[in-house]
CSV table of C-alpha atoms in Angstrom, one decimal:
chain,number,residue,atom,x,y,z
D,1,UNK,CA,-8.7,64.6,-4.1
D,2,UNK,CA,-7.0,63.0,-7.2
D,3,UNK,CA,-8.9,63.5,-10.5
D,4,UNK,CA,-10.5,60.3,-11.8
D,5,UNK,CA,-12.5,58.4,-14.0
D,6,UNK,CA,-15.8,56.1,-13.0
D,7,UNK,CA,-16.7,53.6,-15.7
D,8,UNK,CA,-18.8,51.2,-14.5
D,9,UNK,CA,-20.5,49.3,-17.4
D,10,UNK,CA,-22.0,46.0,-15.2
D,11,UNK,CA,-25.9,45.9,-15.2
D,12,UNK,CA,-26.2,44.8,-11.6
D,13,UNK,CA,-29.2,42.9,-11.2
D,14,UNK,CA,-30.2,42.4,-7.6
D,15,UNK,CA,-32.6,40.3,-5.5
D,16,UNK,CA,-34.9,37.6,-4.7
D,17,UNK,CA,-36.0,36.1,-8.1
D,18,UNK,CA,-33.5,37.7,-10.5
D,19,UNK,CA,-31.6,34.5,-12.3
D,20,UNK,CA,-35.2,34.1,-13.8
D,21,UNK,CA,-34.4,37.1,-16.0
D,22,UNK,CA,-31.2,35.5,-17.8
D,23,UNK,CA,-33.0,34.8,-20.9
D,24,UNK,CA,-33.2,38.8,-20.7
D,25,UNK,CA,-30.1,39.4,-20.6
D,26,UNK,CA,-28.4,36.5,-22.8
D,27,UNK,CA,-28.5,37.4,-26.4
D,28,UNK,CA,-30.7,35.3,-27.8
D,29,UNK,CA,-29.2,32.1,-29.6
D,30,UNK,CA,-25.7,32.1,-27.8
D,31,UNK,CA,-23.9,28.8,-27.0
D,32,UNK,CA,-23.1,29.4,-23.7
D,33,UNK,CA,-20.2,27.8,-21.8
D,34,UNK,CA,-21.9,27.4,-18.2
D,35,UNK,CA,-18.9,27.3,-15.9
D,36,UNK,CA,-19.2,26.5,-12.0
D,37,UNK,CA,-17.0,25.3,-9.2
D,38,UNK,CA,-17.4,22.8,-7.1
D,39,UNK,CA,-20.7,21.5,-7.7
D,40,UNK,CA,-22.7,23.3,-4.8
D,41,UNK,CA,-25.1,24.7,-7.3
D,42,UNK,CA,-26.5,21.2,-7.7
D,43,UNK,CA,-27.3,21.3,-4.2
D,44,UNK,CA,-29.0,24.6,-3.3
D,45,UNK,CA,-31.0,24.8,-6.3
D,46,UNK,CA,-28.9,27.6,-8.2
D,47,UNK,CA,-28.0,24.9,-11.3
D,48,UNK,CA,-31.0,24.1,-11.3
D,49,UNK,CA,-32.8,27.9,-12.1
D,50,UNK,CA,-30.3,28.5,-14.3
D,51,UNK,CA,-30.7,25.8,-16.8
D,52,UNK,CA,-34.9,26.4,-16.3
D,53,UNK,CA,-33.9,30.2,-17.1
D,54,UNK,CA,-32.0,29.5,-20.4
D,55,UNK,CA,-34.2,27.0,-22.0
D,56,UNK,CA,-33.7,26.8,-25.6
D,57,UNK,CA,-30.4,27.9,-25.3
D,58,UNK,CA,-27.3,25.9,-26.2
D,59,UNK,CA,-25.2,25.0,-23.0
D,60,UNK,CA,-21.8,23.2,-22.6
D,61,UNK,CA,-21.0,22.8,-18.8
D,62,UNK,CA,-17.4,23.3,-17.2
D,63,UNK,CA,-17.3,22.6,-14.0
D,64,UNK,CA,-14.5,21.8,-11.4
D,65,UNK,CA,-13.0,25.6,-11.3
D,66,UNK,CA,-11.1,25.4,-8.0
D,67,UNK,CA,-11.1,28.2,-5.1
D,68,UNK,CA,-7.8,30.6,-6.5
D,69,UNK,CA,-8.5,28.9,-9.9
D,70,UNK,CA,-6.0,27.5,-12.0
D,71,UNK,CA,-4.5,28.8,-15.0
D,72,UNK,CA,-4.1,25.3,-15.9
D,73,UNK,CA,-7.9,24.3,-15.6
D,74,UNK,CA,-9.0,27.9,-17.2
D,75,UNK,CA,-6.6,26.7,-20.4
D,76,UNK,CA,-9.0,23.6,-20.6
D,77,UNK,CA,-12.3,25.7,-20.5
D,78,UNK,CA,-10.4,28.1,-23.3
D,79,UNK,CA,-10.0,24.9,-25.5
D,80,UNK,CA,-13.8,23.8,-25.1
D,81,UNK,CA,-14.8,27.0,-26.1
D,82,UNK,CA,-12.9,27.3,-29.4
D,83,UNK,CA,-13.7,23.3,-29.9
D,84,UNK,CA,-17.5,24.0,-29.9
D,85,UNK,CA,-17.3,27.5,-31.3
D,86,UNK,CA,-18.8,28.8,-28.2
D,87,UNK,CA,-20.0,32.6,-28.1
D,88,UNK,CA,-20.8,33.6,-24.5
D,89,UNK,CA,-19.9,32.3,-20.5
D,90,UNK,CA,-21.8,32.4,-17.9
D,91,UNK,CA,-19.9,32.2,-14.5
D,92,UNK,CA,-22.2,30.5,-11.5
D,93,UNK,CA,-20.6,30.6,-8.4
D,94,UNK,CA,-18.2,33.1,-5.7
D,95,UNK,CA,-15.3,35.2,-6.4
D,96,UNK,CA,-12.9,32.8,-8.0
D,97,UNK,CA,-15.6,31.2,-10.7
D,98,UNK,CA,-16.0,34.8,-11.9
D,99,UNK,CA,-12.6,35.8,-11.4
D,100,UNK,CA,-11.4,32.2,-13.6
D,101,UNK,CA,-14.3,33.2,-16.2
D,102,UNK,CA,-12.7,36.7,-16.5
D,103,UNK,CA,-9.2,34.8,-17.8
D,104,UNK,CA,-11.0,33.2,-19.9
D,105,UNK,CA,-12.8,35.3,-21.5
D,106,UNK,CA,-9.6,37.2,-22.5
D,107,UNK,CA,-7.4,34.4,-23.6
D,108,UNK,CA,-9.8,32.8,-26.0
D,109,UNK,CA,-8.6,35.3,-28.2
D,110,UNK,CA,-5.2,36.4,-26.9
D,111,UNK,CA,-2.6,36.7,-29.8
D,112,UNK,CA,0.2,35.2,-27.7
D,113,UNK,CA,0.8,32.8,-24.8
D,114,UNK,CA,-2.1,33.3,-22.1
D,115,UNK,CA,0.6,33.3,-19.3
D,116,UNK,CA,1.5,36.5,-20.2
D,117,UNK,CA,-1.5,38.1,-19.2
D,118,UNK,CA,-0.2,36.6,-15.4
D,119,UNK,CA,3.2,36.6,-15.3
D,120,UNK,CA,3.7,39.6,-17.5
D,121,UNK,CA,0.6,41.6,-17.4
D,122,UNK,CA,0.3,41.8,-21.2
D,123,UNK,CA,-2.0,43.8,-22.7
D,124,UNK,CA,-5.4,42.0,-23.7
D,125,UNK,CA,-5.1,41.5,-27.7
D,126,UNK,CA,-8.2,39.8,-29.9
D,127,UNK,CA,-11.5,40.3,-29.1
D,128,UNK,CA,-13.3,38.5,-25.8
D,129,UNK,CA,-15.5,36.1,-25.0
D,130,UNK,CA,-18.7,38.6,-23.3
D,131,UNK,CA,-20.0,37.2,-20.4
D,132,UNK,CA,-22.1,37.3,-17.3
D,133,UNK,CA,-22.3,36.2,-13.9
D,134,UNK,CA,-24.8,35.0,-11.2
D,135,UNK,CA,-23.0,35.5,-8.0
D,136,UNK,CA,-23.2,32.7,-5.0
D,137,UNK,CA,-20.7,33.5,-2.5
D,138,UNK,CA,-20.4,37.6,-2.1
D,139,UNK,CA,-16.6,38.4,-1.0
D,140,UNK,CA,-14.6,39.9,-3.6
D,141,UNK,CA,-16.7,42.0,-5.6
D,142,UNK,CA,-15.2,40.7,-8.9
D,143,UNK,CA,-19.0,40.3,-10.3
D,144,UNK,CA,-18.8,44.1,-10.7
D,145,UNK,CA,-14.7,45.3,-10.6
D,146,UNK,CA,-12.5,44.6,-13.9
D,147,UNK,CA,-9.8,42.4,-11.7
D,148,UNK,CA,-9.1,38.8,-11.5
D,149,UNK,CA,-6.3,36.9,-10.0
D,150,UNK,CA,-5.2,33.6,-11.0
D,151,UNK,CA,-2.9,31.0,-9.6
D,152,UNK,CA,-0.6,28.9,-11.3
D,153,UNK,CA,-0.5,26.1,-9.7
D,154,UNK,CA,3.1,24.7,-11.4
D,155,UNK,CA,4.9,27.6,-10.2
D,156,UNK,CA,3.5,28.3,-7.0
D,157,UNK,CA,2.2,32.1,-8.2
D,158,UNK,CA,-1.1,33.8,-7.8
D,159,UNK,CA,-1.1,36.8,-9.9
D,160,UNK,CA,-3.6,39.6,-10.6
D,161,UNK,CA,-4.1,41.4,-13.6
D,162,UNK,CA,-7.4,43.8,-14.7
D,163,UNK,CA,-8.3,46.0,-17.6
D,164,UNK,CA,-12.0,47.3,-19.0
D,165,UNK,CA,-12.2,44.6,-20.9
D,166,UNK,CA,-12.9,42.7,-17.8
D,167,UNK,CA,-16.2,44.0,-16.3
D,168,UNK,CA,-18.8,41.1,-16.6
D,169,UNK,CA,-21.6,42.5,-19.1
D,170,UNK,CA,-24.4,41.8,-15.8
D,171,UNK,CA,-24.4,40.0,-12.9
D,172,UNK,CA,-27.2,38.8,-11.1
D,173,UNK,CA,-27.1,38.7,-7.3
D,174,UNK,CA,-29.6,36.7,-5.3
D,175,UNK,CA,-28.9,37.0,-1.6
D,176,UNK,CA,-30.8,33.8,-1.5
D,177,UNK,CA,-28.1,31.7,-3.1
D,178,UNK,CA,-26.2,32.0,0.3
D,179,UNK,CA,-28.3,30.4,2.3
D,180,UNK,CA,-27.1,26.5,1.9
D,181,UNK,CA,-23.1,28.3,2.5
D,182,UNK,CA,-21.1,26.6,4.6
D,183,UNK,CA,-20.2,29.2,7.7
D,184,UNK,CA,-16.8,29.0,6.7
D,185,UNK,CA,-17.1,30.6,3.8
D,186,UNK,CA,-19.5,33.6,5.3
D,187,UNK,CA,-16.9,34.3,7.2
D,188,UNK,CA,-14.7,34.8,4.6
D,189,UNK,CA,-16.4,36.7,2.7
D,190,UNK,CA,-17.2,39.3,5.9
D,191,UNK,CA,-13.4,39.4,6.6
D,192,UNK,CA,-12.2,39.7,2.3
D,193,UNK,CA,-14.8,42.4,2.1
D,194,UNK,CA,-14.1,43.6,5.1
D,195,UNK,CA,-10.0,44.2,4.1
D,196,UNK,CA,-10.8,45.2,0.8
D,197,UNK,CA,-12.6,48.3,2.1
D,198,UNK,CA,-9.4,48.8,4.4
D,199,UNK,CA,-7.2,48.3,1.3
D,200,UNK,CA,-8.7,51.7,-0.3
D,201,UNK,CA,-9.0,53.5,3.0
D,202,UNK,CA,-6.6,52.8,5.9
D,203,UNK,CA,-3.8,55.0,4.3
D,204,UNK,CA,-3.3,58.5,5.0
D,205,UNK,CA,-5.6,62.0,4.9
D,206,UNK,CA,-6.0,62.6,1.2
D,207,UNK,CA,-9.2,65.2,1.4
D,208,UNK,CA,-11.8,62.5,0.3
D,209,UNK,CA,-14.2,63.4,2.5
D,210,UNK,CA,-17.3,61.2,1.0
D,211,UNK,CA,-15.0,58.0,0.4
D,212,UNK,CA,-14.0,58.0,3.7
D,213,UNK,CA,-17.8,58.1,5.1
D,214,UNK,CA,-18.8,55.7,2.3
D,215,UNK,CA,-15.7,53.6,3.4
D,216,UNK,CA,-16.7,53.6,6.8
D,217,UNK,CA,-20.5,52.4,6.4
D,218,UNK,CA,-19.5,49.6,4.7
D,219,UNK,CA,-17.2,48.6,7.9
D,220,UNK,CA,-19.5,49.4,10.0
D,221,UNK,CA,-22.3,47.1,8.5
D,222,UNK,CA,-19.6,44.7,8.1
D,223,UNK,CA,-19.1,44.3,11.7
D,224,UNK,CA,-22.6,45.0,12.8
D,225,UNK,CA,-24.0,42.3,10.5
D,226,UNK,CA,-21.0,39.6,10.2
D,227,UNK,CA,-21.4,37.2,13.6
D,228,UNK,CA,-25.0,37.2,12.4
D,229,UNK,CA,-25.5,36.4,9.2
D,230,UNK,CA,-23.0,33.3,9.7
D,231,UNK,CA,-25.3,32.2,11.7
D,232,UNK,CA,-28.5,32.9,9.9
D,233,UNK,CA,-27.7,33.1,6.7
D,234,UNK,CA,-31.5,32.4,5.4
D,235,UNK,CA,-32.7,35.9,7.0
D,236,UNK,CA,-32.6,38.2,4.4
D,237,UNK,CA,-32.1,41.4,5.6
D,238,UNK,CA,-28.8,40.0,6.9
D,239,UNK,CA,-27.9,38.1,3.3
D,240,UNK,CA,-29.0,41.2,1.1
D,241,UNK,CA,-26.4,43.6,3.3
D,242,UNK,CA,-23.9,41.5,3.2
D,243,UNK,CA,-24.0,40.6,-0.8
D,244,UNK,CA,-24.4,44.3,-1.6
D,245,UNK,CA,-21.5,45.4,1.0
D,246,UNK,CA,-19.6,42.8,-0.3
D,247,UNK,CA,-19.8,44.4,-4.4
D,248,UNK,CA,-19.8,48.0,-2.5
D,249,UNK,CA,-16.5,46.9,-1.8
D,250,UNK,CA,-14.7,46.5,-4.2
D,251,UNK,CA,-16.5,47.8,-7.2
D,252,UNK,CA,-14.3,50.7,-8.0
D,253,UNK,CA,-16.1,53.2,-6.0
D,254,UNK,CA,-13.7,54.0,-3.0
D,255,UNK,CA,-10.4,54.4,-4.7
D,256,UNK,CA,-11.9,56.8,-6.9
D,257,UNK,CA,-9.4,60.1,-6.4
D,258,UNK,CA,-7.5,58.5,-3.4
D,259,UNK,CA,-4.0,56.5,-3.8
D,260,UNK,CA,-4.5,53.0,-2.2
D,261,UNK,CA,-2.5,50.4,-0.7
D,262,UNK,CA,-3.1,46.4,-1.7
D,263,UNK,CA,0.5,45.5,0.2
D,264,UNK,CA,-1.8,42.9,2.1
D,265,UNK,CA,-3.2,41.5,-0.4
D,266,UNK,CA,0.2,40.8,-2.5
D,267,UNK,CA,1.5,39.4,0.4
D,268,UNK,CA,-1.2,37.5,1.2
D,269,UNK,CA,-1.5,35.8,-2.1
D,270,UNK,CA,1.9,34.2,-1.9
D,271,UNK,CA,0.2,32.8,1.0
D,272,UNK,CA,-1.9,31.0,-0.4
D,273,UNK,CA,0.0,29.8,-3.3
D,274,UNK,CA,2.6,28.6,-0.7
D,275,UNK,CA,0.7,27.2,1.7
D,276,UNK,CA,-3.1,26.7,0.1
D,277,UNK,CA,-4.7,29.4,2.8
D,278,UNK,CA,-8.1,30.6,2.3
D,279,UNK,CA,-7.4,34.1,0.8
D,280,UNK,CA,-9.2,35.8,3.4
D,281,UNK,CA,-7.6,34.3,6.4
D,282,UNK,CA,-4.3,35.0,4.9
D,283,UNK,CA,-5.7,38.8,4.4
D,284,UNK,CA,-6.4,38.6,9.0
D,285,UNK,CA,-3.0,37.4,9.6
D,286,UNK,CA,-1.1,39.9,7.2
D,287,UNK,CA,-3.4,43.4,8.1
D,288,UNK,CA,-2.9,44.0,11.6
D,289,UNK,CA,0.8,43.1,11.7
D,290,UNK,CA,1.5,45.4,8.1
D,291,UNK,CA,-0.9,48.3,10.4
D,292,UNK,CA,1.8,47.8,13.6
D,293,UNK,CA,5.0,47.3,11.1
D,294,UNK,CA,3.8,50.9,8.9
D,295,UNK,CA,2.5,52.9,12.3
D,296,UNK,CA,3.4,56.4,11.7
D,297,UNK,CA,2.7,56.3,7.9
D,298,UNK,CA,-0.9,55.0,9.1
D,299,UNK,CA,-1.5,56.6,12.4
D,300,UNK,CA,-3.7,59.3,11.2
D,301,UNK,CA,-5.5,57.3,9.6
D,302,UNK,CA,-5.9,54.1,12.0
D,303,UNK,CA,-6.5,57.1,14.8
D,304,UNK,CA,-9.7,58.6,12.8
D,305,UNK,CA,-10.5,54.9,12.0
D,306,UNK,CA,-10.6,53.5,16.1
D,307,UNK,CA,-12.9,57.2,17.0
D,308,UNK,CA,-15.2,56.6,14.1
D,309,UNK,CA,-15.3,52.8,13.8
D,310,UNK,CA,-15.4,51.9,17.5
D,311,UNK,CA,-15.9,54.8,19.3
D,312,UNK,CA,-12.7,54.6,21.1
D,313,UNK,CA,-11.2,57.8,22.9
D,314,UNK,CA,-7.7,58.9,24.5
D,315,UNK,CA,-4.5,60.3,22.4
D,316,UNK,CA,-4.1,59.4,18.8
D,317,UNK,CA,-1.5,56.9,19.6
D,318,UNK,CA,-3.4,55.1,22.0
D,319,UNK,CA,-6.3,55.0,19.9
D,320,UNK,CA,-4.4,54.0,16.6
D,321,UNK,CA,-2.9,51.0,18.6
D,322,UNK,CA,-6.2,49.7,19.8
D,323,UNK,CA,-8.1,50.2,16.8
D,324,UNK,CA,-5.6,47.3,15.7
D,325,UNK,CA,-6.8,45.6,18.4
D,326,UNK,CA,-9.5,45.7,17.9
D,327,UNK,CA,-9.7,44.6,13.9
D,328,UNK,CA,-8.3,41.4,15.3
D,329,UNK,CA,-11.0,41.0,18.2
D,330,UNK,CA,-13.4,41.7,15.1
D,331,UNK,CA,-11.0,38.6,12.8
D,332,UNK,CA,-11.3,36.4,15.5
D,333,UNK,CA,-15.2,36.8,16.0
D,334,UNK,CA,-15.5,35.9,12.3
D,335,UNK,CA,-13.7,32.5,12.8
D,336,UNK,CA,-10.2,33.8,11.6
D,337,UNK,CA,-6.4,32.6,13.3
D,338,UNK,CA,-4.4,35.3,13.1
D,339,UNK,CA,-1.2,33.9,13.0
D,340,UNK,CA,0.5,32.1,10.2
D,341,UNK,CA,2.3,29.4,13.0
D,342,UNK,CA,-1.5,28.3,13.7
D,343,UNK,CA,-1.9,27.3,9.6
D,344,UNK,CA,1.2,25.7,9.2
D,345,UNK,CA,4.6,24.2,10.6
D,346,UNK,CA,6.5,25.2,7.6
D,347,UNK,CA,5.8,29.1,8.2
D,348,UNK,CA,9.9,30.0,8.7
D,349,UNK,CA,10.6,30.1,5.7
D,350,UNK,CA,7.8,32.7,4.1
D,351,UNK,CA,9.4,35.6,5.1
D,352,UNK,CA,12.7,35.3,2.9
D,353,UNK,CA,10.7,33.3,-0.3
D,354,UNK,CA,8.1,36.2,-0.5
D,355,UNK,CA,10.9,39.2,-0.7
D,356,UNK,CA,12.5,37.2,-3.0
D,357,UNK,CA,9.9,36.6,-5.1
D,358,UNK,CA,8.8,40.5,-4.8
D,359,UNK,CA,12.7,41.5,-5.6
D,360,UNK,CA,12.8,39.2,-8.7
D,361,UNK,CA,9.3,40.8,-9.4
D,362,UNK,CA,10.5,44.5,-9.2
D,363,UNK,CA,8.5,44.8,-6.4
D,364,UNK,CA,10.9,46.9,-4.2
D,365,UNK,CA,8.3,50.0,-3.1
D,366,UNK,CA,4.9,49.2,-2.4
D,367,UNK,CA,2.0,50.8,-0.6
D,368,UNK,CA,0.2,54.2,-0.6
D,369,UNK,CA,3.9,55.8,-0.2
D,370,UNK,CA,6.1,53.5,-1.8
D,371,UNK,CA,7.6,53.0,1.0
D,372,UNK,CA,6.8,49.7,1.8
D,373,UNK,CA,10.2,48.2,1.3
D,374,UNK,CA,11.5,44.5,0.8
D,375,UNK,CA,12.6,44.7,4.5
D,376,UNK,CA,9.5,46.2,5.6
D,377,UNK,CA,8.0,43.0,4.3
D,378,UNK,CA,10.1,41.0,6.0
D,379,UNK,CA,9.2,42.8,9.0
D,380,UNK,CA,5.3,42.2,8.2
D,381,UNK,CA,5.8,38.6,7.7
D,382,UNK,CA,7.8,37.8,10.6
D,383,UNK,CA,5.4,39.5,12.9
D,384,UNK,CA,2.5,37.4,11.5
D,385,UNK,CA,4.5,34.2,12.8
């Protein structure tokens, strides 16, 4: 095992009741930019408990923060704030409201353009905006990790970028909130959590003996728990594993003294930015085929993976190969294609625009090994046709 460090500074507030205690939690006499997506918190109540919770506070709403939010519409939020002299965010909503709150919080500040926290990964400068978030659609974690991605939408690019400075001061999680979810989005949340975990742990033997078992629990609740709670997302048991499997995730714990991989997910983001792909479904078609494509660098792994996961039996190479099978039986339960032809009629060209996009990016040797190379990911696309 690798050394490491574990900083995790996000008060994690969890269950039924909790956005009651926001007034606990806010310093008192903030002007609070309250920023949401879609609207959906009008609907299922969540808007509504917030606002109740922060009475006497002074709020200025932003709403309309898309699914793999825009830089362009985060800009706008950063201009509200330093219009109104605004002190503190609060981010109501899934993955992408925090992760678009987590941009902004750093570019209010930023001595520079904010691009170049995207496009060149510069170094957060000034001080940020703190903030908090009350989580509504568990999938990525990002209400306790110190990562956010961001698409562009004028150039076609969803980057990432992450730093301490990112780590929402709490975040209140209500497995309740889910229940009004359409089961589209339950499913993607199951399948992003779900690849995350696999992310951190389908590389090779490295000696982590406890991040592999903690690893594996979360699968296995995963797949014990997913079919169901799409389909009854108002039993709690169900919605209060799945939230907390869902930070569990991807909350820094599992890569702690391991090297991970992420190659899926960098593919898969171009994806979406191509195409406009849920991330998560573009996370089922990449996986299995970068698992077939990278075989002997993940055999040992994918072997212990099929006899602990599924209980599957025979030599390692038969097991490895329908443990892969298996993931996708498990993708296609949760509502996921797993093929990029069945998205779009354009798919031909993905293969060649992505490697060129990671060779103009210096991306030439990715994965746990660095050995993921641009004609590797050629290979990975083409198979996902």
């Amino acid at each position: 095992m690798q050394n490491f460090e574990l900083y995790t500074p996000t008060n994690y507030i969890f269950g039924k009741g909790q956005i009651e205690k926001l007034s606990k939690v806010i310093p008192q006499g903030a002007k609070i930019l309250l920023a949401y997506g879609g609207g959906s918190i009008f609907k299922n109540g969540v808007h509504e408990q917030v606002v109740k919770s922060l009475e006497g506070y002074e709020i200025v709403e932003f709403g309309g923060i898309e699914p793999n939010p825009h830089f362009e519409t985060l800009m706008k939020a950063v201009a509200v704030i330093k219009e109104k002299n605004l002190d503190f965010i609060l981010a109501v909503g899934g993955g992408s409201v925090i992760d678009g709150v987590k941009f902004i919080s750093v570019a209010v500040n930023f001595e520079g353009n904010p691009i170049d926290l995207l496009q060149k990964r510069a170094a957060v400068s000034g001080k940020p905006v703190p903030f908090g978030t009350v989580l509504t659609l568990p999938a990525t974690g990002s209400e306790m990790n110190s990562s956010t991605v961001v698409t562009i939408a004028k150039t076609q690019e969803k980057l990432s970028f992450g730093g301490p400075a990112l780590y929402p001061q709490f975040s209140i999680c209500d497995p309740k909130t889910i229940a009004s979810l359409p089961k589209k989005q339950i499913e993607n949340g199951i399948v992003d959590a779900f690849t995350h975990v696999m992310e951190q742990y389908m590389t090779y033997p490295q000696d982590a003996y406890l991040q592999d078992r903690i690893a594996e629990g979360i699968l296995q609740t995963l797949i014990e728990i997913g079919p169901k709670v799409v389909e009854n997302p108002t039993d709690y048991k169900l919605a209060s594993n799945f939230m907390w499997s869902c930070t569990m995730a991807l909350n820094g714990l599992l890569n702690k003294g391991v090297v991970t991989d992420w190659t899926t997910h960098m593919i898969g983001h171009e994806l979406t930015a191509l195409y406009g792909i849920d991330h998560a479904r573009t996370l089922a078609i990449i996986a299995p085929n970068l698992y077939k494509v990278m075989f002997e660098t993940k055999k040992e792994k994918l072997t212990q993976y099929g006899k602990r996961i599924f209980n599957l039996t025979g030599s390692d190479d038969e097991i490895a190969k329908e443990a892969i099978n298996k993931t996708v039986e498990f993708f296609h339960l949760m509502g996921m294609d797993t093929k990029l032809s069945e998205y779009t009629e354009d798919y031909k060209k993905s293969a060649d625009f992505i490697v060129e996009r990671f060779e103009n990016r210096g991306w030439k040797a990715l994965g746990e090994k660095q050995n993921i190379t641009p004609e590797k990911v050629h290979k990975i696309v083409e198979a996902s046709y």
